[in-house]
C-alpha positions as a Markdown table, in Angstrom:
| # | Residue | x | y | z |
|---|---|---|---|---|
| 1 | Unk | 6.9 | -11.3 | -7.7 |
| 2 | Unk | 10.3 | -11.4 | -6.3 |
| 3 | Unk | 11.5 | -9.5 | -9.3 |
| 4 | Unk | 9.6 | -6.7 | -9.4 |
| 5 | Unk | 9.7 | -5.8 | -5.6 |
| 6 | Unk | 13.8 | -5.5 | -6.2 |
| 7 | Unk | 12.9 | -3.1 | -9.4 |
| 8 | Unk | 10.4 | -1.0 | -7.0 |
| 9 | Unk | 13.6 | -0.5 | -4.8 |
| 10 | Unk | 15.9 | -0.6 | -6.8 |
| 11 | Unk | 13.9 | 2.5 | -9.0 |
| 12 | Unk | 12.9 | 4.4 | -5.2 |
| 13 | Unk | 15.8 | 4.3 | -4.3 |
| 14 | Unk | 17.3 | 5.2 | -7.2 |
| 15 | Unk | 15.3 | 8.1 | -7.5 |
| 16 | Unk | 16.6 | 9.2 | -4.2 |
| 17 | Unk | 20.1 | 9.5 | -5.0 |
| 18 | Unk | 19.8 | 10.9 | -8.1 |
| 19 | Unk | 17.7 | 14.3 | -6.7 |
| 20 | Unk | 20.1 | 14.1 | -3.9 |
| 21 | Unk | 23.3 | 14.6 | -6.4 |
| 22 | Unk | 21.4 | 16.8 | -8.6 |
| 23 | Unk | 20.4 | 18.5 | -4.9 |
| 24 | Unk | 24.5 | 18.4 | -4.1 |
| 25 | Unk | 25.6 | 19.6 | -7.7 |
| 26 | Unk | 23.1 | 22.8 | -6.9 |
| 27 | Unk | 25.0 | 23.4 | -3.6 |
| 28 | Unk | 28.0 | 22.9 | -5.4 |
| 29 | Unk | 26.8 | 25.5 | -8.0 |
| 30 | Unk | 25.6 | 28.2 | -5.8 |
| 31 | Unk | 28.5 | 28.2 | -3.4 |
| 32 | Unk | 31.2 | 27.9 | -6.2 |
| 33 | Unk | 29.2 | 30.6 | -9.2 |
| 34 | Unk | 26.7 | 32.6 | -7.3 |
| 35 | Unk | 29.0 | 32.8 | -4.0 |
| 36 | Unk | 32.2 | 32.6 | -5.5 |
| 37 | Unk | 33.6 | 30.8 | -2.7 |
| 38 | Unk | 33.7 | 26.7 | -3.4 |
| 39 | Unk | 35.0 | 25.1 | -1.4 |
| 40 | Unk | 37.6 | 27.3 | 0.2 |
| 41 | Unk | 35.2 | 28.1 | 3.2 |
| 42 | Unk | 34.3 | 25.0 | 4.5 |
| 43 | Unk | 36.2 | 22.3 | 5.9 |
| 44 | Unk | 34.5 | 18.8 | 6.2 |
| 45 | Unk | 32.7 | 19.2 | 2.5 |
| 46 | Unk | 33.2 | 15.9 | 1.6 |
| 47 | Unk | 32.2 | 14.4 | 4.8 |
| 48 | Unk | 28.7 | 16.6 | 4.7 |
| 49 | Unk | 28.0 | 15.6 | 0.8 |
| 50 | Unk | 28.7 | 11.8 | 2.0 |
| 51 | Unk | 26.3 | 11.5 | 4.9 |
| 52 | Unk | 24.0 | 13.6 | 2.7 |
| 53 | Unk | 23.8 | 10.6 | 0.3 |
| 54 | Unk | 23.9 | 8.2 | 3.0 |
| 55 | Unk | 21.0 | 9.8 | 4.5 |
| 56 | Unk | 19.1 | 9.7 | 0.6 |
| 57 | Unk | 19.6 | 6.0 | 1.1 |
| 58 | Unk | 18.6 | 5.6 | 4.5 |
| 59 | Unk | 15.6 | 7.5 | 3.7 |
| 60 | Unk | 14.4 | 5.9 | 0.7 |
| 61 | Unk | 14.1 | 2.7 | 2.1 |
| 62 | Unk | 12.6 | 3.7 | 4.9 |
| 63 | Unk | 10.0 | 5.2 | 2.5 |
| 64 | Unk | 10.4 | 1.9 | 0.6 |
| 65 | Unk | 9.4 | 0.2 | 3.5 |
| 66 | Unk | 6.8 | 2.3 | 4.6 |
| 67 | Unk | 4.8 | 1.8 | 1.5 |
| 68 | Unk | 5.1 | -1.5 | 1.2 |
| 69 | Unk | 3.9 | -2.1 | 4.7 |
| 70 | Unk | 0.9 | -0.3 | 4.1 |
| 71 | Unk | 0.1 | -2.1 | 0.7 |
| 72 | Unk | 0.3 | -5.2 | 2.2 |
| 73 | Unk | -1.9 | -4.5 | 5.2 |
């Protein structure tokens, strides 16, 4: 029903963003401890992490999308 398509998404999509910040607290880890730099180095940091997430989003529904397109047909 109705109800579980919106969980589906809501859980793929879900699932997207959360490896993507776990993806951007890694970046965050390796340029800040391993590195040593943080974010000193780059300009436009925030900007990148952003349309990374955007792009998690974007993604997953596509994926979302995808699968249910082929289940249906």
């Amino acid at each position: 029903a109705l109800t579980t398509r919106i969980l589906f998404f809501c859980a793929i999509v879900g699932g997207a963003v959360l490896i993507g910040v776990l993806w951007e607290l890694m970046e965050f880890a390796i340029d800040r401890v391993i590195i040593g730099t943080g974010f000193t180095y780059l300009s436009g940091v925030i900007e990148d992490t952003m349309s990374d997430l955007v792009f998690d989003i974007i993604g997953a529904t596509i994926g979302y999308s995808l699968v249910k397109t082929r289940h249906h047909a």
